[in-house]
């Protein structure tokens, strides 16, 4: 079991809404936060303990860079372990991305080479992280704007290999998949077919923006219609899962986020009804 | 290093240095990552230094942050760790030479930032002290909370400047000729970061303790600066504010 989140919609909880969520306790299935914002103690951690007392909570890491050729930073892993131990979240997720070479970092989610050689190294990093925190991770597919020129596997095949080697679960970001389809020509049918359904523990939805000919995964807008349509396909293919609305730039009022989550919830409910009929 | 590892190291280097050619990675995609990197770090630095923003204005702070980011590659996956050396950078940055107190104020703001996120630790209990015979107190080594940091300025009233330029308030005048100031940054009971102004002797005492000195050695360090240094009220303050760790 990689997650105990409910198969309902949730929202990403960000600093502008901490106070309002704690005071008004909105009706929402679950909440997700970025792990690094709660390293290592003090007011942020105290606030998160209060949130965790009232909602199922997911910790979503953006800075471990498990896809780096260099090993994960032991300090970062220790901070994550401390946080996981303190909060006992319903899910812990990271990205299949790299962010450092030696001690030099880019605080971003960079695409990794999907090769057999990289797979050996990265599977070891995933295993190291899971050992450190004492539980399995959900690994998220990436949106990317360039590719390693000599890939031997697709991203989905690489994720499936990591699942079988490390016992990790998957977090399917529907917006990322759509962005990659548009930017890189990713074959969506082949992508969905390659993922082991039972290991998918969570979906993400967000809004992209456009820059020149590229779609950029900015998490700055409502979910686009084309992404809702792809979400419907994903639901038909894999069935309902905990589904998150992410919004990180130009963060709107909480009610806007809750409205997006309600849209996702209606689709989850409709899919569950279809599932009953099946 | 194998091909894929070289490719990763090359991409990080190309993101850090916009002067490197973009041909190996594709100009459009690389431009996205270069922009994310630069803008993300500049915004991070600016968010850490709200009092500097009050002192110099948003445009000048943006210029300082841009130059700092250009010279200072990120060294952690945790963005909250970025920006530590900004105060030292400002000290040595020629266009800021007319504002020689900026670096000290920036070091104070960094300490407050870290105090906000620092790991929690058990507080030192006054009962521990009571259980030790007073004649042995001199041999004690006292530990500080991870949130605590000592910030000293030999020449500039950094505490007064900080207090007079907090965001949201109306800035007030500070006499720059009033001499150097020191502060102990710590975590208040409400978990917000706060600071205690310290005399030079107090600061010498705390610096010695933080360096691992015994209570007696630290007291001697303070007495060399101020023959009237009184240990007791400072110790009471440190205990009452929860600055000491078990």
Coordinates of C-alpha atoms in Angstrom, one line a residue:
Chain A
X1 CA 0.0 0.0 0.0
X2 CA 1.6 3.2 -1.2
X3 CA -1.1 5.6 0.0
X4 CA -4.1 5.8 2.4
X5 CA -5.5 9.0 0.8
X6 CA -9.2 8.8 0.0
X7 CA -10.1 8.4 -3.7
X8 CA -11.5 11.9 -3.6
X9 CA -10.3 15.3 -4.8
X10 CA -7.9 17.4 -2.8
X11 CA -6.0 20.7 -3.1
X12 CA -2.4 21.8 -2.8
X13 CA -2.2 23.9 0.4
X14 CA 0.1 26.9 0.0
X15 CA 1.2 29.7 2.4
X16 CA -1.6 32.3 1.3
X17 CA -4.3 29.8 2.5
X18 CA -2.8 28.4 5.7
X19 CA -4.7 30.7 8.0
X20 CA -8.0 30.4 6.1
X21 CA -7.9 26.6 6.0
X22 CA -7.1 26.3 9.7
X23 CA -9.9 28.8 10.6
X24 CA -12.6 27.7 8.2
X25 CA -11.9 23.9 7.8
X26 CA -13.3 23.7 4.3
X27 CA -14.9 20.4 3.2
X28 CA -12.3 18.8 1.1
X29 CA -11.1 15.2 0.8
X30 CA -7.4 15.8 1.6
X31 CA -4.6 18.2 1.3
X32 CA -1.1 18.1 -0.1
X33 CA 1.9 20.3 0.8
X34 CA 5.5 20.6 -0.5
X35 CA 7.7 18.7 1.9
X36 CA 10.6 21.2 1.8
X37 CA 8.3 24.0 3.1
X38 CA 8.2 22.2 6.4
X39 CA 11.9 21.4 6.9
X40 CA 12.7 21.3 9.8
X41 CA 10.6 22.7 12.6
X42 CA 9.1 25.8 14.2
X43 CA 5.9 27.5 13.1
X44 CA 5.6 25.7 9.7
X45 CA 5.7 22.3 11.3
X46 CA 3.4 23.3 14.1
X47 CA 0.9 24.5 11.6
X48 CA 1.2 21.3 9.6
X49 CA 0.6 19.2 12.7
X50 CA -2.8 21.0 13.1
X51 CA -3.7 20.5 9.5
X52 CA -2.8 16.8 9.7
X53 CA -5.0 16.4 12.7
X54 CA -8.1 17.3 10.6
X55 CA -7.3 16.2 7.0
X56 CA -5.6 13.2 5.3
X57 CA -2.3 14.8 4.2
X58 CA 0.2 14.1 1.4
X59 CA 3.8 15.2 1.4
X60 CA 5.0 16.1 -2.1
X61 CA 8.8 16.6 -2.4
X62 CA 10.2 19.0 -5.1
X63 CA 13.9 19.0 -4.1
X64 CA 15.3 15.5 -3.7
X65 CA 16.2 14.9 -7.3
X66 CA 16.3 11.1 -7.2
X67 CA 16.9 11.0 -10.9
X68 CA 20.3 12.7 -10.5
X69 CA 23.5 10.7 -11.3
X70 CA 24.8 11.9 -7.9
X71 CA 23.3 10.4 -4.8
X72 CA 20.5 12.1 -2.9
X73 CA 21.7 14.7 -0.3
X74 CA 21.8 12.9 3.1
X75 CA 20.8 16.1 4.8
X76 CA 17.7 16.5 2.6
X77 CA 16.8 12.8 3.2
X78 CA 17.2 13.3 7.0
X79 CA 14.9 16.3 6.9
X80 CA 12.3 14.4 5.0
X81 CA 12.5 11.5 7.4
X82 CA 12.1 13.8 10.3
X83 CA 9.0 15.3 8.7
X84 CA 7.5 11.9 7.7
X85 CA 8.0 10.7 11.3
X86 CA 6.4 13.9 12.7
X87 CA 3.3 14.0 10.5
X88 CA 2.8 10.3 9.5
X89 CA 1.2 11.4 6.2
X90 CA -1.2 9.4 4.1
X91 CA 1.2 9.6 1.1
X92 CA 4.8 10.7 0.3
X93 CA 5.7 11.5 -3.3
X94 CA 8.7 12.7 -5.3
X95 CA 9.3 13.4 -9.0
X96 CA 11.2 11.3 -11.5
X97 CA 13.5 14.2 -12.2
X98 CA 17.1 15.3 -11.5
X99 CA 18.2 18.5 -9.9
X100 CA 21.9 18.3 -9.2
X101 CA 25.3 17.2 -10.4
X102 CA 27.6 16.9 -7.4
X103 CA 27.0 19.9 -5.2
X104 CA 25.6 22.1 -8.0
X105 CA 21.8 22.3 -8.0
X106 CA 19.1 23.7 -10.2
X107 CA 15.9 24.1 -8.1
X108 CA 13.8 22.6 -10.8
X109 CA 12.5 19.3 -12.1
X110 CA 14.9 18.3 -15.0
X111 CA 14.3 15.5 -17.4
X112 CA 16.4 12.4 -16.9
X113 CA 18.0 10.1 -19.6
X114 CA 15.7 7.1 -19.9
X115 CA 18.5 4.5 -20.4
X116 CA 19.3 1.1 -18.9
X117 CA 22.5 2.5 -17.3
X118 CA 20.5 5.4 -15.7
X119 CA 17.8 3.0 -14.5
X120 CA 20.3 1.0 -12.4
X121 CA 21.6 4.2 -10.7
X122 CA 18.2 5.8 -10.2
X123 CA 16.5 2.6 -8.9
X124 CA 19.3 2.6 -6.2
X125 CA 18.5 6.2 -5.3
X126 CA 14.7 5.5 -5.0
X127 CA 15.5 2.4 -2.8
X128 CA 17.9 4.5 -0.7
X129 CA 15.2 7.2 -0.2
X130 CA 12.5 4.6 0.6
X131 CA 14.8 2.9 3.1
X132 CA 15.6 6.3 4.7
X133 CA 12.0 7.2 5.3
X134 CA 10.8 3.6 6.0
X135 CA 8.0 3.6 3.4
X136 CA 7.3 3.5 -0.3
X137 CA 7.2 6.6 -2.4
X138 CA 4.9 7.7 -5.2
X139 CA 7.0 8.8 -8.2
X140 CA 5.5 11.4 -10.5
X141 CA 5.9 11.7 -14.3
X142 CA 7.4 14.9 -15.5
X143 CA 6.7 17.8 -17.8
X144 CA 9.8 18.6 -19.7
X145 CA 11.0 21.0 -22.4
X146 CA 13.9 19.0 -23.8
X147 CA 15.0 15.4 -23.9
X148 CA 18.1 13.2 -23.7
X149 CA 19.0 12.5 -27.3
X150 CA 19.7 8.8 -26.8
X151 CA 16.8 7.5 -24.8
X152 CA 16.4 3.7 -24.7
X153 CA 13.0 3.6 -22.9
X154 CA 10.0 5.8 -22.8
X155 CA 9.3 7.7 -19.5
X156 CA 6.4 5.3 -18.8
X157 CA 8.5 2.2 -19.4
X158 CA 11.2 3.7 -17.1
X159 CA 8.6 4.3 -14.4
X160 CA 7.2 0.8 -14.7
X161 CA 10.8 -0.6 -14.4
X162 CA 11.3 1.5 -11.2
X163 CA 8.0 0.1 -9.8
X164 CA 9.1 -3.5 -10.3
X165 CA 12.6 -2.9 -9.0
X166 CA 11.9 -0.8 -6.0
X167 CA 8.2 -1.4 -5.0
X168 CA 7.5 2.3 -5.4
X169 CA 4.1 3.5 -6.5
X170 CA 3.2 6.1 -9.1
X171 CA 1.7 9.6 -9.2
X172 CA 0.2 10.3 -12.6
X173 CA 0.2 14.0 -13.4
X174 CA -2.3 14.4 -16.1
X175 CA -1.3 18.0 -17.0
X176 CA 2.3 16.9 -17.3
X177 CA 1.3 14.1 -19.7
X178 CA -0.7 16.6 -21.8
X179 CA 2.1 19.1 -21.8
X180 CA 4.6 16.4 -23.0
X181 CA 2.2 15.2 -25.7
X182 CA 2.0 18.8 -27.0
X183 CA 5.7 19.7 -26.6
X184 CA 7.5 16.4 -27.2
X185 CA 4.9 14.3 -29.1
X186 CA 4.5 11.8 -26.3
X187 CA 2.2 8.9 -27.3
X188 CA -0.5 9.1 -24.7
X189 CA -2.1 5.7 -25.4
X190 CA 1.3 4.0 -25.2
X191 CA 2.1 5.9 -22.0
X192 CA -1.1 4.8 -20.3
X193 CA -0.7 1.2 -21.5
X194 CA 2.8 1.0 -20.1
X195 CA 1.9 2.0 -16.5
X196 CA 1.0 -0.7 -14.0
X197 CA -2.5 0.4 -13.0
X198 CA -2.6 -1.0 -9.5
X199 CA 0.5 1.0 -8.4
X200 CA -1.0 4.4 -9.3
X201 CA -1.8 6.0 -6.0
X202 CA -2.6 9.6 -7.0
X203 CA -3.4 11.9 -9.9
X204 CA -2.4 15.6 -10.3
X205 CA -4.2 18.3 -12.3
X206 CA -3.0 21.8 -12.9
X207 CA -3.1 24.6 -15.5
X208 CA -0.3 25.3 -17.9
X209 CA 0.7 28.5 -19.7
X210 CA 2.1 29.1 -23.2
X211 CA 5.5 30.6 -24.1
X212 CA 6.2 30.7 -27.8
X213 CA 5.5 27.2 -29.2
X214 CA 6.0 25.5 -25.8
X215 CA 3.4 24.8 -23.1
X216 CA 4.9 25.5 -19.7
X217 CA 3.8 23.6 -16.6
X218 CA 3.4 26.7 -14.5
X219 CA 0.5 25.6 -12.2
X220 CA -0.7 29.2 -12.7
X221 CA -4.2 28.7 -14.2
X222 CA -7.4 26.7 -14.0
X223 CA -7.2 23.2 -15.5
X224 CA -7.6 23.5 -19.3
X225 CA -10.4 21.7 -21.1
X226 CA -8.0 19.5 -23.0
X227 CA -6.5 18.3 -19.6
X228 CA -10.0 17.6 -18.2
X229 CA -10.7 15.5 -21.3
X230 CA -7.4 13.6 -20.8
X231 CA -8.4 13.2 -17.1
X232 CA -11.6 11.5 -18.3
X233 CA -9.6 9.1 -20.4
X234 CA -7.3 8.4 -17.5
X235 CA -10.3 7.7 -15.2
X236 CA -11.8 5.4 -17.8
X237 CA -8.5 3.6 -18.1
X238 CA -7.3 3.2 -14.5
X239 CA -10.4 4.1 -12.4
X240 CA -10.7 6.7 -9.6
X241 CA -7.7 7.7 -7.5
X242 CA -7.1 10.6 -5.1
X243 CA -6.9 13.6 -7.4
X244 CA -5.1 16.9 -6.6
X245 CA -5.6 20.4 -7.9
X246 CA -2.2 22.1 -7.9
X247 CA -1.8 25.9 -8.1
X248 CA 1.6 27.5 -7.3
X249 CA 1.9 30.8 -9.1
X250 CA -0.7 33.6 -9.1
X251 CA -2.5 31.7 -6.4
X252 CA -6.2 32.5 -6.5
X253 CA -8.7 32.7 -3.6
X254 CA -9.3 29.4 -1.8
X255 CA -12.8 29.2 -3.2
X256 CA -11.4 29.0 -6.8
X257 CA -9.3 26.1 -5.8
X258 CA -12.2 24.4 -4.1
X259 CA -14.3 25.0 -7.2
X260 CA -11.7 23.2 -9.3
X261 CA -11.6 20.4 -6.8
X262 CA -15.4 20.1 -7.0
X263 CA -15.1 19.7 -10.8
X264 CA -12.6 16.8 -10.3
X265 CA -14.9 15.3 -7.7
X266 CA -17.9 15.3 -10.1
X267 CA -15.8 13.4 -12.6
X268 CA -14.6 10.9 -9.9
X269 CA -18.2 10.4 -8.8
X270 CA -19.4 9.8 -12.4
X271 CA -16.5 7.4 -12.9
X272 CA -17.4 5.5 -9.7
X273 CA -21.0 5.1 -11.0
X274 CA -19.7 3.7 -14.3
X275 CA -17.5 1.4 -12.3
X276 CA -20.5 0.1 -10.4
X277 CA -22.3 -0.6 -13.7
X278 CA -19.3 -2.4 -15.1
Chain B
X1 CA 31.6 9.5 -16.0
X2 CA 29.3 7.9 -18.5
X3 CA 27.4 9.7 -21.3
X4 CA 24.2 10.2 -19.4
X5 CA 26.0 11.5 -16.3
X6 CA 28.0 13.9 -18.5
X7 CA 24.7 15.1 -20.1
X8 CA 23.2 15.8 -16.7
X9 CA 26.3 17.7 -15.5
X10 CA 26.4 19.7 -18.7
X11 CA 22.7 20.7 -18.4
X12 CA 23.2 21.9 -14.8
X13 CA 26.3 23.9 -16.0
X14 CA 24.4 25.4 -19.0
X15 CA 21.5 26.4 -16.7
X16 CA 23.9 28.1 -14.3
X17 CA 25.9 29.9 -16.9
X18 CA 23.8 31.6 -19.7
X19 CA 27.1 32.4 -21.5
X20 CA 27.6 28.7 -22.4
X21 CA 26.3 27.7 -25.8
X22 CA 22.8 26.3 -25.9
X23 CA 23.3 24.0 -29.0
X24 CA 23.7 20.7 -27.1
X25 CA 20.4 21.0 -25.3
X26 CA 18.1 22.9 -27.7
X27 CA 17.7 26.6 -27.3
X28 CA 13.9 26.8 -26.5
X29 CA 13.8 24.2 -23.8
X30 CA 17.1 25.3 -22.2
X31 CA 15.8 28.9 -22.1
X32 CA 12.8 27.7 -20.0
X33 CA 15.1 26.1 -17.4
X34 CA 17.5 29.0 -17.4
X35 CA 14.7 31.4 -16.8
X36 CA 13.1 29.3 -14.1
X37 CA 16.4 29.0 -12.3
X38 CA 17.4 32.7 -12.4
X39 CA 13.9 34.1 -11.7
X40 CA 13.3 31.5 -9.0
X41 CA 16.5 32.3 -7.1
X42 CA 16.1 36.1 -7.5
X43 CA 12.5 35.9 -6.1
X44 CA 13.8 33.7 -3.3
X45 CA 16.5 36.2 -2.3
X46 CA 14.1 39.1 -2.5
X47 CA 11.6 37.4 -0.2
X48 CA 14.3 36.8 2.4
X49 CA 15.3 40.4 2.8
X50 CA 12.2 42.5 3.4
X51 CA 14.0 45.1 5.5
X52 CA 16.7 45.5 2.8
X53 CA 13.8 46.1 0.4
X54 CA 12.6 48.9 2.7
X55 CA 16.1 50.4 2.9
X56 CA 17.0 50.4 -0.7
X57 CA 13.8 50.0 -2.6
X58 CA 12.6 47.1 -4.8
X59 CA 14.6 48.0 -7.9
X60 CA 17.9 48.2 -6.2
X61 CA 17.2 45.0 -4.2
X62 CA 16.3 43.3 -7.5
X63 CA 19.7 44.4 -9.0
X64 CA 21.6 43.1 -5.9
X65 CA 19.7 39.8 -6.0
X66 CA 20.3 39.4 -9.7
X67 CA 24.1 39.9 -9.3
X68 CA 24.2 37.6 -6.2
X69 CA 22.4 34.9 -8.1
X70 CA 24.8 35.2 -11.1
X71 CA 27.7 34.7 -8.7
X72 CA 26.2 32.1 -6.4
X73 CA 25.1 28.7 -7.8
X74 CA 22.5 26.9 -5.8
X75 CA 24.0 24.3 -3.5
X76 CA 20.9 22.6 -2.1
X77 CA 17.6 21.1 -3.3
X78 CA 15.9 22.9 -0.5
X79 CA 15.3 26.5 -1.7
X80 CA 14.9 27.7 1.9
X81 CA 18.7 27.2 2.2
X82 CA 19.6 29.6 -0.6
X83 CA 20.7 33.1 0.1
X84 CA 22.9 32.7 3.1
X85 CA 25.9 34.6 1.8
X86 CA 23.9 37.6 0.6
X87 CA 25.1 39.8 3.4
X88 CA 28.7 39.1 2.8
X89 CA 28.2 39.6 -0.9
X90 CA 26.6 43.0 -0.3
X91 CA 29.6 44.0 1.9
X92 CA 31.9 43.5 -1.1
X93 CA 29.7 44.8 -3.8
X94 CA 31.0 48.2 -5.1
X95 CA 27.6 49.7 -6.1
X96 CA 26.4 49.2 -2.5
X97 CA 29.5 50.7 -0.9
X98 CA 27.6 53.9 0.1
X99 CA 25.4 51.7 2.4
X100 CA 28.0 50.0 4.5
X101 CA 25.4 48.8 7.1
X102 CA 23.4 46.8 4.6
X103 CA 25.5 43.6 5.0
X104 CA 25.0 43.5 8.7
X105 CA 21.2 44.0 8.4
X106 CA 21.1 41.3 5.7
X107 CA 22.9 38.8 8.1
X108 CA 20.3 39.7 10.7
X109 CA 17.5 38.9 8.3
X110 CA 19.1 35.6 7.3
X111 CA 19.4 34.6 10.9
X112 CA 15.7 35.4 11.4
X113 CA 14.8 33.3 8.3
X114 CA 16.7 30.3 9.6
X115 CA 15.2 30.7 13.1
X116 CA 11.8 30.4 11.5
X117 CA 12.6 27.0 9.9
X118 CA 15.2 25.6 12.3
X119 CA 14.7 22.2 13.9
X120 CA 12.9 22.0 17.2
X121 CA 14.9 21.0 20.3
X122 CA 14.1 20.3 23.9
X123 CA 14.6 23.4 26.1
X124 CA 17.1 23.4 28.9
X125 CA 15.3 23.2 32.2
X126 CA 16.3 25.6 35.0
X127 CA 15.8 22.6 37.3
X128 CA 18.9 21.1 35.7
X129 CA 20.9 24.1 36.9
X130 CA 19.3 23.8 40.4
X131 CA 20.5 20.2 40.6
X132 CA 24.1 21.3 40.2
X133 CA 26.1 22.6 43.0
X134 CA 26.7 26.4 42.4
X135 CA 30.5 26.0 42.9
X136 CA 30.5 23.7 39.8
X137 CA 28.5 26.0 37.5
X138 CA 31.7 27.5 36.2
X139 CA 32.5 24.2 34.5
X140 CA 29.2 24.0 32.6
X141 CA 28.9 24.2 28.9
X142 CA 25.5 25.5 27.7
X143 CA 24.0 24.6 24.3
X144 CA 21.8 26.9 22.4
X145 CA 18.6 26.1 20.4
X146 CA 19.3 25.4 16.7
X147 CA 17.1 28.5 16.0
X148 CA 19.6 30.8 17.9
X149 CA 22.2 32.8 16.1
X150 CA 24.4 35.7 17.1
X151 CA 24.7 38.6 14.7
X152 CA 27.2 41.3 15.5
X153 CA 28.1 44.6 13.8
X154 CA 31.2 46.4 15.0
X155 CA 30.2 49.8 13.5
X156 CA 26.5 50.0 12.6
X157 CA 23.3 50.0 14.7
X158 CA 21.8 47.1 12.8
X159 CA 19.1 46.4 15.4
X160 CA 17.8 50.0 15.3
X161 CA 17.9 50.0 11.5
X162 CA 16.0 46.7 11.4
X163 CA 13.4 47.9 13.9
X164 CA 12.9 51.2 12.0
X165 CA 12.4 49.5 8.6
X166 CA 10.3 46.5 9.2
X167 CA 7.8 46.0 6.4
X168 CA 4.3 47.4 6.9
X169 CA 5.5 50.2 9.2
X170 CA 6.5 53.7 8.5
X171 CA 10.3 54.0 8.4
X172 CA 11.8 56.2 11.1
X173 CA 15.2 57.9 11.4
X174 CA 18.2 56.1 12.8
X175 CA 21.4 57.8 14.0
X176 CA 24.0 55.9 12.0
X177 CA 26.7 57.3 14.2
X178 CA 25.4 55.6 17.4
X179 CA 27.8 52.7 17.1
X180 CA 27.7 49.0 16.5
X181 CA 25.0 46.7 17.8
X182 CA 24.6 43.0 18.4
X183 CA 21.5 40.7 18.5
X184 CA 20.7 37.2 19.6
X185 CA 18.2 35.8 17.1
X186 CA 15.9 33.2 18.7
X187 CA 12.5 31.5 18.4
X188 CA 9.8 33.2 20.5
X189 CA 7.2 31.2 22.4
X190 CA 4.7 32.0 19.6
X191 CA 7.3 30.3 17.3
X192 CA 7.9 33.6 15.3
X193 CA 11.6 34.6 15.1
X194 CA 12.6 37.4 17.4
X195 CA 15.7 39.1 18.6
X196 CA 17.3 40.3 21.8
X197 CA 19.6 43.3 21.6
X198 CA 23.0 42.6 23.3
X199 CA 25.8 44.7 24.6
X200 CA 29.3 43.9 23.4
X201 CA 30.1 42.1 26.6
X202 CA 26.8 40.0 26.4
X203 CA 27.7 39.2 22.8
X204 CA 31.2 38.1 23.7
X205 CA 29.8 35.9 26.5
X206 CA 27.3 34.2 24.1
X207 CA 29.9 33.9 21.3
X208 CA 32.2 32.1 23.7
X209 CA 29.4 29.7 24.9
X210 CA 28.4 29.0 21.3
X211 CA 32.0 28.2 20.6
X212 CA 31.9 25.5 23.3
X213 CA 33.5 27.5 26.2
X214 CA 32.6 26.8 29.8
X215 CA 30.5 29.3 31.7
X216 CA 33.6 30.5 33.5
X217 CA 35.6 31.1 30.4
X218 CA 32.7 32.8 28.7
X219 CA 32.3 35.1 31.7
X220 CA 36.0 36.0 31.6
X221 CA 35.6 36.9 27.9
X222 CA 32.7 39.3 28.8
X223 CA 34.6 40.8 31.7
X224 CA 37.6 41.7 29.5
X225 CA 35.2 44.0 27.6
X226 CA 33.3 45.3 30.5
X227 CA 34.5 45.0 34.1
X228 CA 30.9 45.5 35.3
X229 CA 29.5 42.6 33.3
X230 CA 26.8 40.9 35.4
X231 CA 26.2 37.2 34.4
X232 CA 23.0 36.7 36.4
X233 CA 20.4 38.9 34.5
X234 CA 21.7 37.6 31.1
X235 CA 21.5 34.0 32.2
X236 CA 17.9 34.6 33.5
X237 CA 17.0 36.1 30.2
X238 CA 18.5 33.1 28.2
X239 CA 16.5 30.7 30.4
X240 CA 13.3 32.7 30.3
X241 CA 13.4 33.1 26.5
X242 CA 14.0 29.4 26.0
X243 CA 17.3 30.0 24.1
X244 CA 19.2 27.2 25.8
X245 CA 18.8 23.6 24.7
X246 CA 18.9 20.5 26.9

